Short mmCIF file of C-alpha atoms in Angstrom, two decimals:
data_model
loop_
_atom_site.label_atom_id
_atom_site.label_comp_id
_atom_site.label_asym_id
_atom_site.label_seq_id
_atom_site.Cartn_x
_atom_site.Cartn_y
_atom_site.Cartn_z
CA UNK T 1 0.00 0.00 0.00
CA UNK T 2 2.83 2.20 0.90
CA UNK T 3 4.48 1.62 -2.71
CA UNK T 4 1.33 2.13 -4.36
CA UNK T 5 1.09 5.41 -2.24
CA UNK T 6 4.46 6.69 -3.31
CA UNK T 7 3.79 5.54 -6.60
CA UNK T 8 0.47 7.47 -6.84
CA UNK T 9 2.18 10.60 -5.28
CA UNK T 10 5.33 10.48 -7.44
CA UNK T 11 2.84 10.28 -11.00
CA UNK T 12 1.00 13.65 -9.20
CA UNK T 13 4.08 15.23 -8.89
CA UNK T 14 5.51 14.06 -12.35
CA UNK T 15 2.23 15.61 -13.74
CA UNK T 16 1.78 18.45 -11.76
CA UNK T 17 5.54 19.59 -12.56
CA UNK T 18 5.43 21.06 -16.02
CA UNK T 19 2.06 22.37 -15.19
CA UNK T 20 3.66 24.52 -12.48
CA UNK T 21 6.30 25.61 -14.55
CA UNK T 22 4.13 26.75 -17.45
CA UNK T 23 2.31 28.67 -14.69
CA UNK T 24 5.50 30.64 -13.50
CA UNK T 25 6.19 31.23 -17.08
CA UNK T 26 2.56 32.39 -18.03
CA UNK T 27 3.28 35.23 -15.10
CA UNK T 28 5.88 36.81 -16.79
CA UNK T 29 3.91 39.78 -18.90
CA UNK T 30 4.50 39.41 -22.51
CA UNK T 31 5.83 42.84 -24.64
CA UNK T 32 5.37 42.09 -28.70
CA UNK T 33 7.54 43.86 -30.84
CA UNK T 34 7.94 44.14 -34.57
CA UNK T 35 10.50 44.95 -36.32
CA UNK T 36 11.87 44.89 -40.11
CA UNK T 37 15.25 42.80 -39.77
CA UNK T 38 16.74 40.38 -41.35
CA UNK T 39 19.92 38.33 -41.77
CA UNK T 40 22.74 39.48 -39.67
CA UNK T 41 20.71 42.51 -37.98
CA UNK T 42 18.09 40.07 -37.42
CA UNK T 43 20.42 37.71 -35.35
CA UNK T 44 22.17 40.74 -33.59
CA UNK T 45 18.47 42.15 -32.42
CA UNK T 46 17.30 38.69 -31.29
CA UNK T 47 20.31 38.46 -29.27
CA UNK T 48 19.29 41.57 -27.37
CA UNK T 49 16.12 40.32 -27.14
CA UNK T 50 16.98 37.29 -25.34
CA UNK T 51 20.00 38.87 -23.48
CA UNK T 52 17.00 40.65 -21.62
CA UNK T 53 14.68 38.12 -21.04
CA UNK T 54 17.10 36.55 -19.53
CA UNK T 55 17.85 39.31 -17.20
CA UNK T 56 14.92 39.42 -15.52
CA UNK T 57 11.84 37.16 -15.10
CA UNK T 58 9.03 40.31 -15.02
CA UNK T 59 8.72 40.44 -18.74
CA UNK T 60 9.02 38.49 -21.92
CA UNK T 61 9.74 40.36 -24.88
CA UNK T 62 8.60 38.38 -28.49
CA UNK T 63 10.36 39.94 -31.18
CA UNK T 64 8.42 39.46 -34.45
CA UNK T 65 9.44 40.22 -37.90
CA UNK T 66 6.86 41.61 -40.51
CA UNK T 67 9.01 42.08 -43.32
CA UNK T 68 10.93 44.90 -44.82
CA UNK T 69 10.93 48.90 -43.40
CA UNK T 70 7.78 49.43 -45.30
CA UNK T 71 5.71 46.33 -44.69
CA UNK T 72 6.66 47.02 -40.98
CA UNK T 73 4.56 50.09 -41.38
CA UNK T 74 2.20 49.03 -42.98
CA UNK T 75 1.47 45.82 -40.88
CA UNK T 76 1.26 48.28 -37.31
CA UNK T 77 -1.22 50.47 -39.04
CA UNK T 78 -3.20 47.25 -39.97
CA UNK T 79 -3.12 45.83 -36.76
CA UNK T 80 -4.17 49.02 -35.02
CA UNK T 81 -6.98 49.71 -36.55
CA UNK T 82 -8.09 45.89 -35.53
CA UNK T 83 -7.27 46.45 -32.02
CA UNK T 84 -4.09 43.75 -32.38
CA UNK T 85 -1.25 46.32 -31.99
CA UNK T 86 2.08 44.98 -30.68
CA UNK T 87 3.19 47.28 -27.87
CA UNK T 88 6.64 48.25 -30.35
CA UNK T 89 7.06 49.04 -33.88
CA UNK T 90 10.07 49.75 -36.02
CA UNK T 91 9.11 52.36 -38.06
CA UNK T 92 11.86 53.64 -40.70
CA UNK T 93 12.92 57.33 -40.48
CA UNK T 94 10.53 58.30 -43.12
CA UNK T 95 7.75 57.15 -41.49
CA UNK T 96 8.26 59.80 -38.68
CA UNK T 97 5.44 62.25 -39.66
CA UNK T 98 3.47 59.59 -40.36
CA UNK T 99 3.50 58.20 -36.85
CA UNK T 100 3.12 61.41 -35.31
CA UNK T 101 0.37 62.22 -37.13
CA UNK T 102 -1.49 59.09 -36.07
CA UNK T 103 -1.58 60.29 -32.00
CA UNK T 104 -4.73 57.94 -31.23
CA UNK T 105 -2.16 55.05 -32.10
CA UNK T 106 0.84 56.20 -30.36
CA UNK T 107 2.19 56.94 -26.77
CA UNK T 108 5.15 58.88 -26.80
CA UNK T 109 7.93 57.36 -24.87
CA UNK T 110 8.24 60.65 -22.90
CA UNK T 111 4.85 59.84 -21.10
CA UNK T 112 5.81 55.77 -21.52
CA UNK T 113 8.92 56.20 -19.27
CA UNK T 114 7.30 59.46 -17.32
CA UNK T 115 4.09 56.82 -16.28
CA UNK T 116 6.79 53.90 -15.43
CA UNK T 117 9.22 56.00 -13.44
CA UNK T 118 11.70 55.36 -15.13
CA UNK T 119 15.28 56.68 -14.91
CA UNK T 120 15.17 58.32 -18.11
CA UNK T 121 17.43 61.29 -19.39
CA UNK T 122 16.74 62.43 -22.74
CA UNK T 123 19.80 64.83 -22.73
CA UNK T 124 22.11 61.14 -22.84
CA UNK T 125 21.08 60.89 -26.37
CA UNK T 126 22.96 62.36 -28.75
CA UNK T 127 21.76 65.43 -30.53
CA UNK T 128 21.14 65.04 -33.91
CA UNK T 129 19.96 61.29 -33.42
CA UNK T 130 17.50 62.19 -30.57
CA UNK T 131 16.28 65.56 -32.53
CA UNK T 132 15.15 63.79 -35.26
CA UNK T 133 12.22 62.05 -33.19
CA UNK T 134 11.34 65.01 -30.62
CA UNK T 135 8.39 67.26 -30.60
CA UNK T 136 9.04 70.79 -31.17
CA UNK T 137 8.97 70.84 -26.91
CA UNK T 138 11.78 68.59 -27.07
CA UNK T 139 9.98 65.91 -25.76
CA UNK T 140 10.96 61.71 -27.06
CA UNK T 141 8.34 60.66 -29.06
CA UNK T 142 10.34 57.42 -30.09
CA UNK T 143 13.16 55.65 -29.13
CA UNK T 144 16.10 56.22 -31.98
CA UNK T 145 16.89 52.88 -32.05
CA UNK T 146 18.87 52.18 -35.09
CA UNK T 147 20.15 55.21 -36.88
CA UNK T 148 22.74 55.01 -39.57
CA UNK T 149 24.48 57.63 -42.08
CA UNK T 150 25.58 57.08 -45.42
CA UNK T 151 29.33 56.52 -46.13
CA UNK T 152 31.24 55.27 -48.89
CA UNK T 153 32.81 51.29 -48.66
CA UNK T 154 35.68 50.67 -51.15
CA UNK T 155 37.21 47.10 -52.09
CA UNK T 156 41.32 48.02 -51.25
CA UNK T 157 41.72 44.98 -54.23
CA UNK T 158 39.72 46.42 -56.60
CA UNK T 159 41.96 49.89 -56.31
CA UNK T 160 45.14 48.10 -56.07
CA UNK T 161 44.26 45.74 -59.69
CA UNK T 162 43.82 49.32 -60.93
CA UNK T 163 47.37 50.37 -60.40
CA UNK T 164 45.95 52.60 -57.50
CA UNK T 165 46.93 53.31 -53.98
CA UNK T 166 44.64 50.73 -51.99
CA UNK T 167 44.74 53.34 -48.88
CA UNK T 168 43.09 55.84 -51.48
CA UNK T 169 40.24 58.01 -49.73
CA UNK T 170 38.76 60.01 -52.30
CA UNK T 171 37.23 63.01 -50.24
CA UNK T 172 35.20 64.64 -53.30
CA UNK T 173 32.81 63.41 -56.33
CA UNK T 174 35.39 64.55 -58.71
CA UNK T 175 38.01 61.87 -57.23
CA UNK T 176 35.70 59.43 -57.07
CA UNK T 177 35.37 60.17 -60.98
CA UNK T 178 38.92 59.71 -61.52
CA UNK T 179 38.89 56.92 -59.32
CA UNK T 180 35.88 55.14 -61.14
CA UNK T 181 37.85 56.02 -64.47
CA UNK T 182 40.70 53.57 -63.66
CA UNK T 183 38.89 50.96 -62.48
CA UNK T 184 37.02 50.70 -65.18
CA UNK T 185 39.93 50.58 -67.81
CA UNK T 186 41.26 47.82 -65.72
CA UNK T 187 38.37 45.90 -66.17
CA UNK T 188 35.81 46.68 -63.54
CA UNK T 189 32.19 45.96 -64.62
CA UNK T 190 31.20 47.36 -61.64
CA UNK T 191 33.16 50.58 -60.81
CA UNK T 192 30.76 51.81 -58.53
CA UNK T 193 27.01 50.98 -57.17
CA UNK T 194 24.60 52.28 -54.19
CA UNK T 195 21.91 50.98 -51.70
CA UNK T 196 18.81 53.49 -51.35
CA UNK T 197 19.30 55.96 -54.05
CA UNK T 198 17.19 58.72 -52.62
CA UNK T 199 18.13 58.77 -49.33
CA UNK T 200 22.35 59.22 -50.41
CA UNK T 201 22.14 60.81 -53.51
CA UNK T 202 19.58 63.24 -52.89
CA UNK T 203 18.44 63.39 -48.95
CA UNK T 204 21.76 63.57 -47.97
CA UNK T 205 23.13 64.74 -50.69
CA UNK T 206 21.27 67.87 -50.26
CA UNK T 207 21.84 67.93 -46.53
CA UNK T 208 25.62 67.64 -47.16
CA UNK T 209 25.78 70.53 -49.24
CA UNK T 210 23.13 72.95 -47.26
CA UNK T 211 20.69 73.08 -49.62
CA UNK T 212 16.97 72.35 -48.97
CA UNK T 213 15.14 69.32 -49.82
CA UNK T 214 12.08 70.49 -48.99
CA UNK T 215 10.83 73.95 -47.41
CA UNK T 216 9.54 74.96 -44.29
CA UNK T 217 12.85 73.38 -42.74
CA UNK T 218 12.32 70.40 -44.68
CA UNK T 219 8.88 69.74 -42.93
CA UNK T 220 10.01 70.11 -39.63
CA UNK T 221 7.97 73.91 -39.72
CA UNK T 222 4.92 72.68 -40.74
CA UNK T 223 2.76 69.90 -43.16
CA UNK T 224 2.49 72.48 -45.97
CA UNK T 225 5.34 71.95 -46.89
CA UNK T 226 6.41 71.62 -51.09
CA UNK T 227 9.69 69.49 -52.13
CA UNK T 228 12.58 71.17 -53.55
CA UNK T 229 15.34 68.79 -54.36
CA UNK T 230 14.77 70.22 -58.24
CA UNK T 231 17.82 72.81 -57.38
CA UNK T 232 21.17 73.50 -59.32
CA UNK T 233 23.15 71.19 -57.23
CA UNK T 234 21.14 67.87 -57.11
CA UNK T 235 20.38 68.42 -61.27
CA UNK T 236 24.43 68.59 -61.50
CA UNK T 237 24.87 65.66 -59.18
CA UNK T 238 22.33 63.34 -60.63
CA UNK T 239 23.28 64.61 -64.61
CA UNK T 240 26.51 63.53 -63.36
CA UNK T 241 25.56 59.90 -61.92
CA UNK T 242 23.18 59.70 -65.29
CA UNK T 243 26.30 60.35 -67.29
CA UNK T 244 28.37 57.39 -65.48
CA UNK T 245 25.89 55.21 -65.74
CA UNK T 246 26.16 56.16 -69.50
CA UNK T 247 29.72 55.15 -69.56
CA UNK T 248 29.35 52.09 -67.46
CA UNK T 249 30.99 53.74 -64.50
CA UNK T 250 27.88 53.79 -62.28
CA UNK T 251 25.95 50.30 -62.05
CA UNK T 252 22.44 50.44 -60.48
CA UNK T 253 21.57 47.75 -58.27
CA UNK T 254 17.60 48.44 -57.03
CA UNK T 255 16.24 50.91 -54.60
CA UNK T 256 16.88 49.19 -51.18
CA UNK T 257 20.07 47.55 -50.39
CA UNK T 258 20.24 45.17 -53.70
CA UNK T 259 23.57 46.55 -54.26
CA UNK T 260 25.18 45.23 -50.68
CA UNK T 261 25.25 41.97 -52.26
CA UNK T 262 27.16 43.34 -54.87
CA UNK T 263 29.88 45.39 -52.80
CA UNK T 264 30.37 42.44 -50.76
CA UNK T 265 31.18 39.38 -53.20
CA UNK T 266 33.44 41.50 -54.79
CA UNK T 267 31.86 42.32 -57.86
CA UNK T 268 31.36 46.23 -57.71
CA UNK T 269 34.47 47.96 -55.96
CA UNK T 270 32.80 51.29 -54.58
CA UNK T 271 29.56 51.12 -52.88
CA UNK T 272 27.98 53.94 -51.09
CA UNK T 273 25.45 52.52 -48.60
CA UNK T 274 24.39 52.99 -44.67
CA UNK T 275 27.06 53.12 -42.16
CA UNK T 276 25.10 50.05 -40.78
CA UNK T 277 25.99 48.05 -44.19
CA UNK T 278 29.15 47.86 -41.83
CA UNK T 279 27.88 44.68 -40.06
CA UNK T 280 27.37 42.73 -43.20
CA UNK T 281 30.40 43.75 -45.34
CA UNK T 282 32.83 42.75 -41.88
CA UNK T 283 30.92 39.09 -42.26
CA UNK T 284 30.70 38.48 -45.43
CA UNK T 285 33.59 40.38 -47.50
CA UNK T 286 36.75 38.55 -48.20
CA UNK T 287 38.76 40.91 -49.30
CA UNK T 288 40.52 44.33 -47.26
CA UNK T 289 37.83 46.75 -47.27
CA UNK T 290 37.73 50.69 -46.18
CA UNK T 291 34.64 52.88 -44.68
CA UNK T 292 35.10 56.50 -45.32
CA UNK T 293 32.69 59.67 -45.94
CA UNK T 294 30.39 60.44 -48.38
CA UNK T 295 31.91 62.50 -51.00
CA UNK T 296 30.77 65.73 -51.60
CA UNK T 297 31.15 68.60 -54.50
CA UNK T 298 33.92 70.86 -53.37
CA UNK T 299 32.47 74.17 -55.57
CA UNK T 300 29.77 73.96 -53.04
CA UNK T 301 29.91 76.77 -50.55
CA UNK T 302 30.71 75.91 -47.41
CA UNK T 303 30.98 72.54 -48.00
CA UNK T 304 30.71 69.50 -46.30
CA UNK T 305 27.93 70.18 -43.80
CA UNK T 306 26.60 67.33 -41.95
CA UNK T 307 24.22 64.20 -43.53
CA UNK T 308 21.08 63.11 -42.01
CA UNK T 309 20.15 59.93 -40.34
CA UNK T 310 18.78 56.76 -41.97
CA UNK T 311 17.09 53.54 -39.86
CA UNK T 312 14.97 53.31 -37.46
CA UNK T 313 13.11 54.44 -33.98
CA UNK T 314 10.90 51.93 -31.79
CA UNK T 315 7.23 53.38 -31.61
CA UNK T 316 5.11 52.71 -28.29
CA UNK T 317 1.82 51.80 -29.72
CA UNK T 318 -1.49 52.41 -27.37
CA UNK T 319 -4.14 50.74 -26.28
CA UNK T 320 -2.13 48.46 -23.50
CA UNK T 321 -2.24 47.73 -20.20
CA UNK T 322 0.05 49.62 -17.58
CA UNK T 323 2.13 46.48 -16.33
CA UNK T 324 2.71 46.13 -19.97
CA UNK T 325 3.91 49.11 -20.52
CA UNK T 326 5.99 49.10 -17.31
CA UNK T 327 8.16 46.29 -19.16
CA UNK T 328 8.28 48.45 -22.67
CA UNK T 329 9.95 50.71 -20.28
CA UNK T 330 12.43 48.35 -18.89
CA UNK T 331 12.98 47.12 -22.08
CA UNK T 332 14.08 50.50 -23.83
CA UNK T 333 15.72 51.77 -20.90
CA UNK T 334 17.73 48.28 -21.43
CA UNK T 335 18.50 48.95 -25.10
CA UNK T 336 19.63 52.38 -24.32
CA UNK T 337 22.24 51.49 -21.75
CA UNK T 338 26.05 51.93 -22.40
CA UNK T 339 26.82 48.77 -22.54
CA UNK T 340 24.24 46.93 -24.66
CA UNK T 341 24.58 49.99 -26.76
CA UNK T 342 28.25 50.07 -27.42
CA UNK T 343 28.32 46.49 -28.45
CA UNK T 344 25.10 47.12 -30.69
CA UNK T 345 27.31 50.10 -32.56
CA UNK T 346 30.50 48.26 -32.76
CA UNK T 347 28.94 45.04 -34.40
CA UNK T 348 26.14 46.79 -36.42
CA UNK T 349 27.97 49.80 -37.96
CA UNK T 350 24.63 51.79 -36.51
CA UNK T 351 25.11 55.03 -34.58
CA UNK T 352 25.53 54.54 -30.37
CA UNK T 353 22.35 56.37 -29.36
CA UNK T 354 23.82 57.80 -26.84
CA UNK T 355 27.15 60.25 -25.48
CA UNK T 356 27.94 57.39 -22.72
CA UNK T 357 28.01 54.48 -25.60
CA UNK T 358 30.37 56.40 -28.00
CA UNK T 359 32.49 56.98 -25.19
CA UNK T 360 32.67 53.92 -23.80
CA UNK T 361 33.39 52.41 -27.25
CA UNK T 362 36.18 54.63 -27.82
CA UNK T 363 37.84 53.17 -24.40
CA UNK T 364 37.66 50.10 -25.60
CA UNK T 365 39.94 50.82 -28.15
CA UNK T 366 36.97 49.68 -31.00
CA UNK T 367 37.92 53.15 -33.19
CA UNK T 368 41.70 52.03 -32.91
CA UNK T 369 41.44 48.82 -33.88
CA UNK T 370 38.43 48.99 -36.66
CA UNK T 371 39.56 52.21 -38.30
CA UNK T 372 36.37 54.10 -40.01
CA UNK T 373 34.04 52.65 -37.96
CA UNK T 374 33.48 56.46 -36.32
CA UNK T 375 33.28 58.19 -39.33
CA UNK T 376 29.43 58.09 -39.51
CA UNK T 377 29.67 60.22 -35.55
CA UNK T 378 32.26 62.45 -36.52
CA UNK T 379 30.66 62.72 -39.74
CA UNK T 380 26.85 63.75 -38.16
CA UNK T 381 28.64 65.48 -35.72
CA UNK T 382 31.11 67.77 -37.31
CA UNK T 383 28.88 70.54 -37.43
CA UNK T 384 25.49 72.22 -36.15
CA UNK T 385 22.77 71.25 -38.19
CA UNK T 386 20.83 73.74 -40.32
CA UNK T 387 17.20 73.67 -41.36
CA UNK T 388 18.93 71.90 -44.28
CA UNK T 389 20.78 69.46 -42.38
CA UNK T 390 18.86 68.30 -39.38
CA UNK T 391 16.81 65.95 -40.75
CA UNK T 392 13.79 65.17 -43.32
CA UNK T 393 10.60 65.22 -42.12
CA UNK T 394 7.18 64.91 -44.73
CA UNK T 395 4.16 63.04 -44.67
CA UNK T 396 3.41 60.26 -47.34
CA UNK T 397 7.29 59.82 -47.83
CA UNK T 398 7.67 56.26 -48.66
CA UNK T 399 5.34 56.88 -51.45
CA UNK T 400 7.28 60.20 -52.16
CA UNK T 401 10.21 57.83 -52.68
CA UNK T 402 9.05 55.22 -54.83
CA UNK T 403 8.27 58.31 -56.99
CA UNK T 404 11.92 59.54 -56.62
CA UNK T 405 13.14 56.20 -57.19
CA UNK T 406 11.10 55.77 -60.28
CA UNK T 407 12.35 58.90 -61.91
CA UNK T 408 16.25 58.42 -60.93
CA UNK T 409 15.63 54.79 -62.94
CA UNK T 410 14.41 57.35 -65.87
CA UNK T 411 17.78 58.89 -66.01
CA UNK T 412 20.15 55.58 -65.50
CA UNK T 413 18.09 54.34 -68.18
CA UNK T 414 19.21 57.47 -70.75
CA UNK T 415 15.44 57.95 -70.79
CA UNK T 416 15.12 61.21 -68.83
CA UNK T 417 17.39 64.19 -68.18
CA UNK T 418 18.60 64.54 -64.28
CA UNK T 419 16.15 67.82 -64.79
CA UNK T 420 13.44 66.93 -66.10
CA UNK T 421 13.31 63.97 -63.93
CA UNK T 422 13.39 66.04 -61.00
CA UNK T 423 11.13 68.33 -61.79
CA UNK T 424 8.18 65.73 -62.40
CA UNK T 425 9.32 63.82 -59.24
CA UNK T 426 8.76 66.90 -57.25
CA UNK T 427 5.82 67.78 -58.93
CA UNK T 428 4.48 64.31 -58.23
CA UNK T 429 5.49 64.27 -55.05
CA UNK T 430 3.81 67.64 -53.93
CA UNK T 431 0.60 65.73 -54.78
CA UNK T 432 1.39 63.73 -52.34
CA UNK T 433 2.51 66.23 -49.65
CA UNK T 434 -0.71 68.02 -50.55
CA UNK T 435 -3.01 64.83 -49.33
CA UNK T 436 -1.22 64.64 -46.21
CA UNK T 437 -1.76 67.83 -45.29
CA UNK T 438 -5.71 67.61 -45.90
CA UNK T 439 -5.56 64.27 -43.96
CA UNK T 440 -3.89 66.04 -40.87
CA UNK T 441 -6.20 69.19 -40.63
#
């Protein structure tokens, strides 16, 4: 009887086991959050992901991706307005005024880490990251989580095979030229390429050289806003790119980040793309590579200014509970620290968000060791930002892109002028603008 006592207490127990455990791990409160990355970002986020889950038992964060920067978007809107928001979203930079237009879907981070009491200092981000997603109070309306720069990637091979110095860091468009020149009289089918032709080679491009994009500060002043990218220095820059990719100098790739692929077997030896294309080149490139800045037109007054910020900011959607929200809290305050931070920067190629992670990262020796991996700071950094340069800020401006991107094919193609093409893209775009500003009245 005794056995068979045992025995029936030992089966409870056996049974009654798991079910506990699924009970403590049903009490930790569950954060979703979406996001738009793949491949090595992907495996770098989830890491973080799990790194704090398994910090603390309170919370479990399930990271979720819904596809690239734009079906992101798309996806959190759509889930919204069914009433299955996560509690995060990775929206890309030029979804900004999109998300702050919708305020019944969002809650600032501001009043996120306010209602959490959380120890939360806006003034440790750094400047012209943070500025780009604050409210004209200076308030944090999302958390800048990944923000890049463009900068220019060049194979040290491909320079060398062309008789040139393989330390070569051409500083201006017209040395790239000269540059692109050689290596394609010593064979090069791919002299040069780019990832996200809009955001380089005319966002930043006009940021560079202190010349408006768009007025009213680029949007930041107000929704009635009307593009301006049409100007003497972005027809001369894209007449020139039209005119390489005439002589088989330039070799477009697509209008995301086809072109990394590219850059990275080998195939194309100059590649300008996001500082963040860092990560993937250092993985995947077997050849000497070097990161240096964008190039810019030296008959430009005044210039190089600063460029603008690329990637993305983590938006708190409504419509949670307040534990829940509690653990969003932890969770960004988490990301944000120095240390997670730092490591983020060092193996993404990503801006640290904050003063105490670029420090830290330059103890560690990472800019000695991994030299151009701080050009994209010193780069944003080197100096104050203008209405020109601070940042880009319109509504409908994924859409504005695809027309931008659709016009800049135009020219590649020897089917448009750099002109003309810019003219009708900015005419088609202020169509756009236009709609936006109806919907936000």
């Amino acid at each position: 009887m005794k056995f068979r006592a045992m025995l029936s207490a030992a089966t409870a127990l056996t049974v009654a086991l798991p079910a506990m455990v699924g009970v403590a791990q049903a009490e930790a409160t569950q954060i979703q959050f979406w996001h738009a990355f793949t491949g090595r970002l992907g495996e770098l986020l989830d890491k973080q992901v799990a790194d704090f889950n398994a910090s603390q038992d309170q919370y479990e964060v399930v990271a979720t991706l819904k596809g690239n920067y734009s079906e992101a978007l798309n996806a959190g809107i759509a889930a919204f307005r069914a009433g299955e928001q996560p509690h995060i979203l990775q929206v890309f930079e030029v979804g900004t005024a999109t998300m702050m237009a919708a305020k019944g879907a969002i809650k600032p981070v501001y009043e996120v880490m306010a209602e959490a009491e959380a120890d939360f200092d806006p003034s440790a981000y750094l400047a012209p990251v943070a500025g780009y997603y604050t409210n004209t109070d200076g308030e944090m309306l999302s958390l800048p989580y990944n923000s890049s720069t463009p900068v220019l990637y060049i194979n040290k091979n491909a320079l060398e095979a062309a008789g040139l110095d393989p330390e070569t860091k051409p500083a201006t468009w017209s040395e790239v030229e000269e540059i692109l020149v050689k290596l394609k009289e010593s064979g090069s089918e791919c002299p040069l390429t780019t990832a996200w032709q809009s955001w380089i080679h005319l966002e930043n491009l006009s940021a560079y050289h202190n010349v408006p994009f768009a007025t009213e500060a680029n949007g930041f002043a107000g929704t009635d806003t009307e593009l301006a990218f049409n100007g003497d220095l972005q027809v001369k820059h894209i007449d020139k790119m039209g005119a390489w990719a005439k002589d088989g100098l330039f070799s477009y790739s697509g209008r995301r980040n086809e072109g990394g692929a590219r850059f990275r077997s080998g195939e194309c030896a100059m590649f300008t793309e996001s500082s963040a294309g860092y990560a993937g080149v250092k993985a995947e490139a077997d050849f000497p590579f070097t990161v240096t800045n964008l190039p810019y037109w030296a008959d430009a007054e005044g210039a190089p200014f600063n460029t603008i910020i690329g990637g993305a900011s983590l938006w708190v959607m409504s419509g949670h509970e307040g534990e829940e929200y509690a653990g969003v809290a932890d969770f960004l305050n988490y990301l944000s620290s120095a240390e997670v931070q730092a490591q983020w920067h060092q193996d993404t190629g990503y801006l640290p968000i904050t003063t105490a992670a670029y420090e830290l990262t330059k103890e560690q020796g990472f800019y000695d060791e991994n030299p151009g991996t701080d050009i994209a700071i010193l780069q944003m950094t080197g100096k104050a930002p203008t209405d020109n340069s601070k940042g880009i800020r319109l509504g409908n401006f994924d859409q504005v892109r695809a027309i931008i991107d659709e016009e800049l094919e135009a020219v590649w193609q020897g089917e448009k002028d750099a002109k003309t093409a810019l003219d009708e893209a900015v005419n088609r775009g202020n169509q756009l603008l236009r709609r936006f500003e109806q919907s936000t009245r």
